[in-house]
Coordinates of C-alpha atoms in Angstrom, one line a residue:
X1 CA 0.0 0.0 0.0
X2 CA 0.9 3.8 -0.9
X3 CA 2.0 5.4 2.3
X4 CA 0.9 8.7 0.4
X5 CA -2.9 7.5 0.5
X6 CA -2.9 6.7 3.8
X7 CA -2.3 10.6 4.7
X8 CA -5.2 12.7 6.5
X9 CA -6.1 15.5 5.1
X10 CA -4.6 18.0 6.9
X11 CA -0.9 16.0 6.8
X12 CA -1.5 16.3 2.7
X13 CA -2.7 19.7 2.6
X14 CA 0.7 20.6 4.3
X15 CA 2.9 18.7 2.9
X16 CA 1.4 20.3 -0.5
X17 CA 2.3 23.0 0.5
X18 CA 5.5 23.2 1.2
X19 CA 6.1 20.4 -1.8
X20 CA 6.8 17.7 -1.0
X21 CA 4.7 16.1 -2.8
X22 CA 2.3 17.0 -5.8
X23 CA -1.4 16.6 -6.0
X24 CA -0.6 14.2 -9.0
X25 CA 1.4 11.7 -7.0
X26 CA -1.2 11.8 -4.3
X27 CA -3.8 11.2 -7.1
X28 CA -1.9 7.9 -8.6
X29 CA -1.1 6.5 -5.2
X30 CA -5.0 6.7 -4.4
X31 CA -5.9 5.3 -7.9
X32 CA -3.8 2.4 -7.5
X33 CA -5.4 1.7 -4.2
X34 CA -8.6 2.0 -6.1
X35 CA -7.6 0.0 -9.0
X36 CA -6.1 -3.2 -6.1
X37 CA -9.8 -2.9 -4.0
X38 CA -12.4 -3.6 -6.1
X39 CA -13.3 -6.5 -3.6
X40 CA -14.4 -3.6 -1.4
X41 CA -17.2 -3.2 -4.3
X42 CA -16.3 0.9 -2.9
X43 CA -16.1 2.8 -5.7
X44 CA -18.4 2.0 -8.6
X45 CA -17.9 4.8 -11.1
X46 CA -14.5 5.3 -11.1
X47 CA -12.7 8.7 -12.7
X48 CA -9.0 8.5 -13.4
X49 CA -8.7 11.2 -16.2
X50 CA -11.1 13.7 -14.0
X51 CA -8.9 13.3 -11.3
X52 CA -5.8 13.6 -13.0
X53 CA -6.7 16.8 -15.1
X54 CA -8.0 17.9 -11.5
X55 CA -4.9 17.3 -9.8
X56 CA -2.6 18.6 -12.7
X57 CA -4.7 22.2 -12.3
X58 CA -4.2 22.0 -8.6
X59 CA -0.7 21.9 -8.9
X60 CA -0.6 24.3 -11.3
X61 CA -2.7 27.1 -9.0
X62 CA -1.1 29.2 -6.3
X63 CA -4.3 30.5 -4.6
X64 CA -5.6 27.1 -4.3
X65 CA -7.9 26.4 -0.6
X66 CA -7.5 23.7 1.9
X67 CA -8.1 21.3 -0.1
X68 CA -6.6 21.9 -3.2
X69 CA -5.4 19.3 -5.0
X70 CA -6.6 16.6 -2.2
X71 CA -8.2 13.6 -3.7
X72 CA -11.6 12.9 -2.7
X73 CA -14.6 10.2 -3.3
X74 CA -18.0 11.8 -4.0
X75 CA -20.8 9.5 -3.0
X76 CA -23.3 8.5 -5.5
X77 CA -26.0 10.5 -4.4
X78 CA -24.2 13.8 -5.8
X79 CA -25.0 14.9 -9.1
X80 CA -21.6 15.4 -11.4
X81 CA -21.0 17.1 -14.3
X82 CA -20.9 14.8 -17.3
X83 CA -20.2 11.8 -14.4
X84 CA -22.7 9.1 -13.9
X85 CA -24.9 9.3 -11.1
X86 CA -27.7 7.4 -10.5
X87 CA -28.1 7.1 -6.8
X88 CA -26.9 3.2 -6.9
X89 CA -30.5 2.5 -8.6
X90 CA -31.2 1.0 -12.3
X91 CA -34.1 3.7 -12.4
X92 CA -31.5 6.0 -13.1
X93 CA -29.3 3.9 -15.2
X94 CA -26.9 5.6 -17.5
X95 CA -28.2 9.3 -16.2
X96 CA -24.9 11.8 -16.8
X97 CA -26.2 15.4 -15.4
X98 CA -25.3 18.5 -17.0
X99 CA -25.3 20.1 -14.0
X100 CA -23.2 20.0 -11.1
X101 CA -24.3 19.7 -7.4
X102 CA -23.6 23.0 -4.9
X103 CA -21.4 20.3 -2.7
X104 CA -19.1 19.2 -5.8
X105 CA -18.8 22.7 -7.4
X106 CA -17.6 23.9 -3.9
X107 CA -14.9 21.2 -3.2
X108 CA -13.9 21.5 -6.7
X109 CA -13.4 25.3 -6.5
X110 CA -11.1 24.8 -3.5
X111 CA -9.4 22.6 -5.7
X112 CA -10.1 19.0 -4.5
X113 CA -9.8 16.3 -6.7
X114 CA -12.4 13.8 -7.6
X115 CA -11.6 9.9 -7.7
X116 CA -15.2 8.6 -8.7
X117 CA -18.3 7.5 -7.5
X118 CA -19.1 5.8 -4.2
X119 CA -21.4 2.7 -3.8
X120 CA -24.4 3.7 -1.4
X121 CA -27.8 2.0 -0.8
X122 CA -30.0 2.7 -3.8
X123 CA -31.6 6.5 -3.0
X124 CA -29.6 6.1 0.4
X125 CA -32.5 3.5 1.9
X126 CA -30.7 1.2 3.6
X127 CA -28.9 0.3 6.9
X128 CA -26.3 -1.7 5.6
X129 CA -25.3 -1.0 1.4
X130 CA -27.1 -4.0 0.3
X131 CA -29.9 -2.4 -1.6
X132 CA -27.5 -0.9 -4.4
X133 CA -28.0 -1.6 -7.8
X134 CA -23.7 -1.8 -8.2
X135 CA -23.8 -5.2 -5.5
X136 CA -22.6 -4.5 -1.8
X137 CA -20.1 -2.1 -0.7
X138 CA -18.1 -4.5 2.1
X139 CA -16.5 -3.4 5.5
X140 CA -12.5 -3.6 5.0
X141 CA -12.3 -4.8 8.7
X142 CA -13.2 -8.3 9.2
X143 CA -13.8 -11.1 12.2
X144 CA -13.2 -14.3 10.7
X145 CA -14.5 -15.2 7.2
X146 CA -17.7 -13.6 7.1
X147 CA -18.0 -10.2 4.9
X148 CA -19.1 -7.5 6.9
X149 CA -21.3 -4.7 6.1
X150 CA -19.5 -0.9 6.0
X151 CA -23.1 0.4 7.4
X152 CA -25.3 2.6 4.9
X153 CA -26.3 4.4 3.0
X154 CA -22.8 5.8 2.5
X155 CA -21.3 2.5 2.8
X156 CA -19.1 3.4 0.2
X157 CA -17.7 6.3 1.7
X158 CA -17.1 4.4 4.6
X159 CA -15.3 1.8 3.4
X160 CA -13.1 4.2 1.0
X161 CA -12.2 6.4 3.4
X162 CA -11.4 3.5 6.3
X163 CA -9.1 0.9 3.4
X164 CA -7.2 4.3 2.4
X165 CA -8.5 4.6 -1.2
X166 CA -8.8 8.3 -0.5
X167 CA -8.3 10.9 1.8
X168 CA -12.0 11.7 2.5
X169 CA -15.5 11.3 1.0
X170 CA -18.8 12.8 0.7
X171 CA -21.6 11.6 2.4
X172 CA -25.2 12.1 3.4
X173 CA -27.5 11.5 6.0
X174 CA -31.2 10.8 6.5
X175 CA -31.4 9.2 9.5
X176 CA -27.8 8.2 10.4
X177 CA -26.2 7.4 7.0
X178 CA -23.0 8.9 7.7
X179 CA -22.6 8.1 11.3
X180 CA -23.8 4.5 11.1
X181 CA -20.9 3.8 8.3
X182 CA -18.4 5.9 10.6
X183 CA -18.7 3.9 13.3
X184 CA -19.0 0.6 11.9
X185 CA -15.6 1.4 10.0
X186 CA -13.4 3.4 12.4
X187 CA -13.9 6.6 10.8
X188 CA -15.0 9.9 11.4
X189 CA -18.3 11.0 10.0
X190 CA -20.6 14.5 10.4
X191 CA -23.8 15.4 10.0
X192 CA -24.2 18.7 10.4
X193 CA -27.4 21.0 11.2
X194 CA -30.2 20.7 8.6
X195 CA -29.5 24.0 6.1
X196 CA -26.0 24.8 6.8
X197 CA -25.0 22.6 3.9
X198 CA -26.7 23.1 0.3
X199 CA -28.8 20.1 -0.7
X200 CA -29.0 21.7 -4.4
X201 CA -28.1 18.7 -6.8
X202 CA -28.3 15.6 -4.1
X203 CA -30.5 13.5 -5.3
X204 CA -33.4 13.9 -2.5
X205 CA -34.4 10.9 -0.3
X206 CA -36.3 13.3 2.7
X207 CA -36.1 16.8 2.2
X208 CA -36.8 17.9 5.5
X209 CA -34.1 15.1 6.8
X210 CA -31.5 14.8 4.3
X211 CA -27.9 16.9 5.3
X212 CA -24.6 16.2 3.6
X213 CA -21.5 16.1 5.3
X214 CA -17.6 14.7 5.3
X215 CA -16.6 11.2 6.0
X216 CA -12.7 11.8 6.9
X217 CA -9.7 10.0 9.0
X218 CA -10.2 12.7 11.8
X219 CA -11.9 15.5 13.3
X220 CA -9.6 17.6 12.0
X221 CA -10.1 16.2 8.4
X222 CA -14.2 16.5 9.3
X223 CA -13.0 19.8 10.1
X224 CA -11.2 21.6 7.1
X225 CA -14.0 19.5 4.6
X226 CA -17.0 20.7 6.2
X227 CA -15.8 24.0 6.0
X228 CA -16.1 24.0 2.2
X229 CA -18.8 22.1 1.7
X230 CA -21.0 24.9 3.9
X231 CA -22.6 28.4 2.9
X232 CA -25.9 30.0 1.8
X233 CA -27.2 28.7 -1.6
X234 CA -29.8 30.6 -3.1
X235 CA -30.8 27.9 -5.3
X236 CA -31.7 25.7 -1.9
X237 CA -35.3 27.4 0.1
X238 CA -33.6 25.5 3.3
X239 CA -30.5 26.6 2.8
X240 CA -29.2 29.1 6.0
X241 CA -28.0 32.2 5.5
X242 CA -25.1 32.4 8.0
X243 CA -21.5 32.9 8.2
X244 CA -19.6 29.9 7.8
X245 CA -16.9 29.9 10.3
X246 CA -13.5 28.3 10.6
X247 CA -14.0 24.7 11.8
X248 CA -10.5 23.7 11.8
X249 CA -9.3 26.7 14.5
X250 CA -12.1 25.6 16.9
X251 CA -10.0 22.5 17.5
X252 CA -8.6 23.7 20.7
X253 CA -8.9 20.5 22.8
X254 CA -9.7 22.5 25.3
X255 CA -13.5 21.4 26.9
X256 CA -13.2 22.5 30.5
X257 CA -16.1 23.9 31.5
X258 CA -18.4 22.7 29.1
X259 CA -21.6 20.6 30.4
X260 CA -22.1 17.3 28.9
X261 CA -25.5 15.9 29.1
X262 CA -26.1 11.9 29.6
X263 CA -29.7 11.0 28.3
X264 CA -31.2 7.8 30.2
X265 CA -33.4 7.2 27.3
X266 CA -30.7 5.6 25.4
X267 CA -29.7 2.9 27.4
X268 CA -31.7 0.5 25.9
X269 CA -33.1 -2.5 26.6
X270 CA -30.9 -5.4 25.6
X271 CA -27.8 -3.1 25.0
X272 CA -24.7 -5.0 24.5
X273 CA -22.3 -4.8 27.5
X274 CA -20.0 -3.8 25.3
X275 CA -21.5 -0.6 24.1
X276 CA -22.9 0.1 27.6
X277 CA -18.7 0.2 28.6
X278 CA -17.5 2.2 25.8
X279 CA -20.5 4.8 26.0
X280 CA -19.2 4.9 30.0
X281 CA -15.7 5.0 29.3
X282 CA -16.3 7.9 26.7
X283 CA -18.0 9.7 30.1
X284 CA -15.3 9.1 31.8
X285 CA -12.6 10.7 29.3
X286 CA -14.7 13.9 28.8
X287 CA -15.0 14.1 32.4
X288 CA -11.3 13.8 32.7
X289 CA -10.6 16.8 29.9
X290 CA -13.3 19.0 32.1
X291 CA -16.3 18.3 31.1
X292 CA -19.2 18.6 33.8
X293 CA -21.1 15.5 33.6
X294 CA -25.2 15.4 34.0
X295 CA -27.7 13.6 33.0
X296 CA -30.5 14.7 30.9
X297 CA -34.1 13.3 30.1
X298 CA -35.2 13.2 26.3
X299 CA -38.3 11.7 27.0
X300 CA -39.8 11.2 23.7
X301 CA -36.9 9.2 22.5
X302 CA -39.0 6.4 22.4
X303 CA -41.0 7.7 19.7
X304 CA -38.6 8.5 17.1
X305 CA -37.7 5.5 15.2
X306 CA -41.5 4.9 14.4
X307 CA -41.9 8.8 13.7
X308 CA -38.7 8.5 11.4
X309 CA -40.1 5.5 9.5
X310 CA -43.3 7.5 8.7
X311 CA -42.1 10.3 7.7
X312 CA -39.2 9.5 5.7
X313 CA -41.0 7.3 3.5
X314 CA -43.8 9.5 3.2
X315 CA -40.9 12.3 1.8
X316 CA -39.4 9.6 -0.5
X317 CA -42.9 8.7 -1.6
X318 CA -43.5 12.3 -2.8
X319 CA -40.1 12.7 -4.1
X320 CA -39.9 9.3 -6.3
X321 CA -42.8 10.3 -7.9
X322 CA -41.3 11.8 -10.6
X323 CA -39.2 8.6 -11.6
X324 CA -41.9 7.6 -13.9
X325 CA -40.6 6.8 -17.1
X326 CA -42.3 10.0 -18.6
X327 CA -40.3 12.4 -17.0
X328 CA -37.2 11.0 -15.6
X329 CA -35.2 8.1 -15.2
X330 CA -35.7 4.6 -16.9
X331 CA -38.8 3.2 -19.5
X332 CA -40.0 0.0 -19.0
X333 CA -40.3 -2.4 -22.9
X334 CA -44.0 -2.1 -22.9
X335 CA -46.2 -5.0 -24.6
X336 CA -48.9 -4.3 -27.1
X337 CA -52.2 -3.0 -26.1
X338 CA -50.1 -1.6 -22.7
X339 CA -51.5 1.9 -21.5
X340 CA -49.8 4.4 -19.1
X341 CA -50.8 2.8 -16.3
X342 CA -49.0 -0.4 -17.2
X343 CA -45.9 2.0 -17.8
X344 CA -45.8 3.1 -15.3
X345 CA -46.0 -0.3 -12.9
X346 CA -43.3 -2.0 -14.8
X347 CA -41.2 1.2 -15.2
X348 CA -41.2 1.7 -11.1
X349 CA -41.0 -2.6 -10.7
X350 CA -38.3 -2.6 -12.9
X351 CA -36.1 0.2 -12.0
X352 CA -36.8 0.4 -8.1
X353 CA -35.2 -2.6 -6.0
X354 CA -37.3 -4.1 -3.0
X355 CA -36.3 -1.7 -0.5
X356 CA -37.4 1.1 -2.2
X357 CA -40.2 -0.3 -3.7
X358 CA -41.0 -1.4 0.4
X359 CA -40.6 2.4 2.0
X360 CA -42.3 4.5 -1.1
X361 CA -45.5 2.1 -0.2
X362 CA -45.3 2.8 3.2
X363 CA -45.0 6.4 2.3
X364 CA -48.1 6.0 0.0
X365 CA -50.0 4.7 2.5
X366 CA -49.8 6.6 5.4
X367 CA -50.0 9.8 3.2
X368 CA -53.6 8.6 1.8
X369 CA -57.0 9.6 2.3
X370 CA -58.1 8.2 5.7
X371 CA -54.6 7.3 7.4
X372 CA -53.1 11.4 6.6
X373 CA -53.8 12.2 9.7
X374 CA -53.9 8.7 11.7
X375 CA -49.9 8.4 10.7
X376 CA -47.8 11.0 9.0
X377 CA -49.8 14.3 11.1
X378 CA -49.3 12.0 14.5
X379 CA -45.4 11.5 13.3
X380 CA -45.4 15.0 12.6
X381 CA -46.0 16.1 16.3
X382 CA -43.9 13.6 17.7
X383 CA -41.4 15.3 15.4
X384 CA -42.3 18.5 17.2
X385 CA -42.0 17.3 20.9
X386 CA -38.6 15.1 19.9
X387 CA -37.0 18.8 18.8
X388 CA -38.7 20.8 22.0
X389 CA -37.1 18.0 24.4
X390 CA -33.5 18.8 22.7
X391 CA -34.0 22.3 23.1
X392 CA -35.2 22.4 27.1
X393 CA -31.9 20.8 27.6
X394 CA -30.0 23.3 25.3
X395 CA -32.3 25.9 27.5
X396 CA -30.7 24.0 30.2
X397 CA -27.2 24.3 29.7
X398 CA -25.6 21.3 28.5
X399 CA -23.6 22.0 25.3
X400 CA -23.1 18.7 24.0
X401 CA -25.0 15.6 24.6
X402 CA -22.7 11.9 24.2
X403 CA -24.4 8.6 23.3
X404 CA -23.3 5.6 21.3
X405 CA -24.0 5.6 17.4
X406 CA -24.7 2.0 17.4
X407 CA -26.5 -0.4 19.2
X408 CA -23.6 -2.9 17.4
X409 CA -20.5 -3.1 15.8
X410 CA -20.4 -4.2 11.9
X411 CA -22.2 -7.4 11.5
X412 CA -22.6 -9.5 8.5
X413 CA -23.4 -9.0 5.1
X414 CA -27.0 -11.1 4.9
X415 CA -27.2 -11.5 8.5
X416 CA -30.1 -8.9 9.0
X417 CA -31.5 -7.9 4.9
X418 CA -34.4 -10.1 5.3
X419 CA -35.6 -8.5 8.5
X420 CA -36.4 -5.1 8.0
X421 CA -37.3 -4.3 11.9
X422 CA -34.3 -5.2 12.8
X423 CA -32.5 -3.4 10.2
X424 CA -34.1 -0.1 11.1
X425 CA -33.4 -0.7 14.9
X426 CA -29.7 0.6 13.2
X427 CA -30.7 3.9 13.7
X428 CA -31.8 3.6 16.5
X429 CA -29.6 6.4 18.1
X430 CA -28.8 8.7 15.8
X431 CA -32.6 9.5 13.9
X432 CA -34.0 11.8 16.5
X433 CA -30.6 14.2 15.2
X434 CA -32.1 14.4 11.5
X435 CA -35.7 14.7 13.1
X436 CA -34.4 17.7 15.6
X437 CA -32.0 18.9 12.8
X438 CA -29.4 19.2 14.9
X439 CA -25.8 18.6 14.2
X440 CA -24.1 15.0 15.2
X441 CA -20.6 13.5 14.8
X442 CA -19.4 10.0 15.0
X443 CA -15.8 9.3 16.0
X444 CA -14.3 6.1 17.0
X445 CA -13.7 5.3 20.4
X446 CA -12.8 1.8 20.8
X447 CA -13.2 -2.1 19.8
X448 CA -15.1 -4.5 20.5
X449 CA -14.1 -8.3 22.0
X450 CA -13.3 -9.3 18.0
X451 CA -11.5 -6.4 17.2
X452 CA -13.8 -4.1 14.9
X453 CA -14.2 -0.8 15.9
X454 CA -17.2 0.9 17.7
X455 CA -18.1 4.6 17.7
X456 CA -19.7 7.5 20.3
X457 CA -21.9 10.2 19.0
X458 CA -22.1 13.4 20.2
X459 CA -25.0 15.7 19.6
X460 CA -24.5 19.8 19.3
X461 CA -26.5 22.7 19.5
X462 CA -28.1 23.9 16.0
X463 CA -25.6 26.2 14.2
X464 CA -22.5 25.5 16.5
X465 CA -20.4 22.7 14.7
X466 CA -17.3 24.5 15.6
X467 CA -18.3 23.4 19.1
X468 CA -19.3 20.7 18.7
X469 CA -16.0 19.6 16.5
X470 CA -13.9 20.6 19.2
X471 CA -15.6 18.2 21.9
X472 CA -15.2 15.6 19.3
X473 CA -11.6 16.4 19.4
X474 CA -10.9 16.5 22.7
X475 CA -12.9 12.5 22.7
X476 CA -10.5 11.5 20.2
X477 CA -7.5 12.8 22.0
X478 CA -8.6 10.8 25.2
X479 CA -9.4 7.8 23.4
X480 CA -6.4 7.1 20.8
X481 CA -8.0 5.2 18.4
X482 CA -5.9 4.4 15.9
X483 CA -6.5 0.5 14.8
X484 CA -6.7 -0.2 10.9
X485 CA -8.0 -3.2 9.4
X486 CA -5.6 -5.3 8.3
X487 CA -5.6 -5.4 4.7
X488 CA -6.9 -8.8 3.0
X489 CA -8.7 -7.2 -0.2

């Protein structure tokens, strides 16, 4: 392996600088790596002459940002110019947009460097990357022979970022889908608060839950990306008109003083001892750095992962709609004497995979005549008492709130995809962030009795990232993680 792809961000960006190496020799190191992993099933559009005319204008600029000439994978979800992008779903087979998404046109103006496409779950349903039209995106750590899953949606991203194929990745998140794949994975993932990032050009899932974010080696690498990946976009109604500050100098380290709240709600029923240790021991270390320790009461907690599973598929109901085989996306080979409506079924049966095809029913259903207000309304509200419990304890004082970001580590690929309950019970910490629209952070804290690493979340205040970043640091700092899965790929 390339020692040069194994750099963080920040340790590239530097030594850029000051040239000792060139954004082209960082670019073929991570292309190799690509090339040697396609057992990984990571990256599934892959974009060597992009990346290379990219990396030849970075080193060629003086002015360039952070991240110029820093090679990146963009997750499949992201619209690219002239690059395919079809959401890993056959719906939107062979779709190259002439457009390019806010996200992408900002990293590429700083000067970063696109490797390809990232495998995801098809329109980023999906706990685990098994949904995708490409195959599964697998975990590079492993515990005996079984594959693992990288978590999902942006199981791609995960799995990229953790085997060293790049230096960081674009994700997004719905309900967990960048902090899930973080933590199964040993990476650092951020989801930050709904509007600060544009969602112009993302193909949409749940537009009142979807945020993009960075999937990166570190908090300092979560950092410097998120930093140009933010800012007002007029082309985006929910995008927030705000300053974007500097992430990267909030990394102080410094957390003394800062309350710390401890929400009973989340130890589950059933949780493993394992996770029950590490989400103590992670107490423990920001009590150590200064935190004040308390805990807090979120007492509709128990509500969101039904809330979340209404709503979100009511959203991706609405917004598949349009995937029709009139207006966008795949035709289905019609027989004769076929109408429109027998277009449209085997269009939307051919192009959707089951998963899909399972949560835009659901979505229909409880967004019909008669069950509007029995369902989606009721989720609605809960949605409104889930955010009001967040903000009492704000009110309160606490400026950070730590949980786990799994109930598990990685498990198998196939071990759960037939029992959807049980796949959604994934989320099970980190959905009431996307419902609240709050900003959340996975970082790796630990590993479990096999060896595969496990994750704590920590949960900011809307709008204060920087904050939020720099409690993450100071985590990392106590906890030293710095296992790698041992390359077998």
């Amino acid at each position: 392996m390339s020692e040069l792809s194994k750099l963080t961000i920040a340790a590239a960006r530097d030594a850029l600088k000051k040239g000792d190496v060139t954004s082209v020799e960082l670019t073929e190191a991570c292309l190799a790596e690509i090339d040697a992993a396609d057992a990984l099933g990571a990256f599934v559009h892959k974009t060597p002459e992009v990346a290379l005319e990219q990396a030849r204008s970075a080193d060629a600029r003086k002015d360039g940002g952070d991240l110029n000439g820093i090679p990146l994978g963009i997750k499949d979800l992201f619209c690219t110019k002239g690059v395919a992008s079809q959401a890993a779903s056959r719906i939107l087979d062979g779709f190259k947009p002439e457009y390019e998404s806010t996200v992408t046109t900002q990293l590429f103006d700083q000067g970063a460097v696109m490797l390809g496409k990232l495998n995801m779950d098809e329109f980023a349903m999906g706990s685990s990357n098994e949904t995708s039209v490409y195959g599964n995106a697998v975990n590079p750590w492993k515990a005996g022979d079984a594959a693992l899953t990288p978590g999902g949606s942006s199981g791609g991203s995960a799995s990229a970022v953790a085997a060293d194929l790049c230096l960081g990745a674009t994700g997004t998140d719905t309900g967990g889908s960048i902090r899930q794949p973080a933590a199964f994975t040993g990476i650092t993932g951020i989801k930050p608060t709904y509007g600060r990032v544009s969602r112009w050009g993302i193909v949409a899932f749940a537009s009142s839950l979807d945020q993009a974010g960075p999937m990166t080696k570190d908090v300092r690498d979560a950092a410097i990306m998120l930093r140009a990946m933010c800012g007002h976009d007029p082309k985006d109604s929910t995008s927030a008109d705000l300053a974007v500050p500097d992430f990267e100098a909030a990394l102080t380290g410094d957390i003394r003083g800062k309350t710390i709240g401890i929400p009973k709600e989340y130890r589950m029923e059933g949780m493993p001892a394992e996770i029950e240790k590490l989400w103590e021991d992670g107490t423990a270390m920001l009590r150590d750095a200064g935190a004040k320790i308390v805990d807090i009461t979120l007492p509709h907690t128990k509500y969101a992962l039904p809330a979340y599973y209404v709503i979100a598929p009511a959203e991706a109901s609405s917004n598949l709609a349009r995937y029709d085989g009139v207006r966008f996306g795949h035709r289905a080979g019609l027989a004769a004497g076929d109408g429109i409506t027998e277009m449209y079924e085997k269009t939307r049966a051919e192009g959707f995979g089951s998963e899909v095809q399972r949560r835009v029913m659901i979505g229909t259903y409880v967004l019909s005549a008669g069950f509007y207000d029995a369902y989606y309304n009721r989720a609605r509200k809960v949605r409104t008492l889930i955010k009001q419990d967040f903000e009492a304890v704000f009110a309160d004082g606490v400026d950070a709130i730590l949980t786990p970001a799994t109930p598990s580590a990685a498990f198998a690929l196939g071990q759960k995809f037939d029992d959807p309950v049980q796949m959604y019970l994934n989320d099970v910490f980190t959905v009431t962030v996307n419902l609240a629209g709050l900003p959340g952070i996975a970082v790796p804290a630990g590993v479990d009795a096999a060896g595969l690493p496990l994750g704590l979340q920590l949960i900011g205040r809307p709008w204060e990232e920087g904050d939020l970043l720099n409690t993450a640091y100071a985590l990392e700092q106590a906890a030293g993680f710095v296992a790698k899965p041992a390359r077998w790929w």
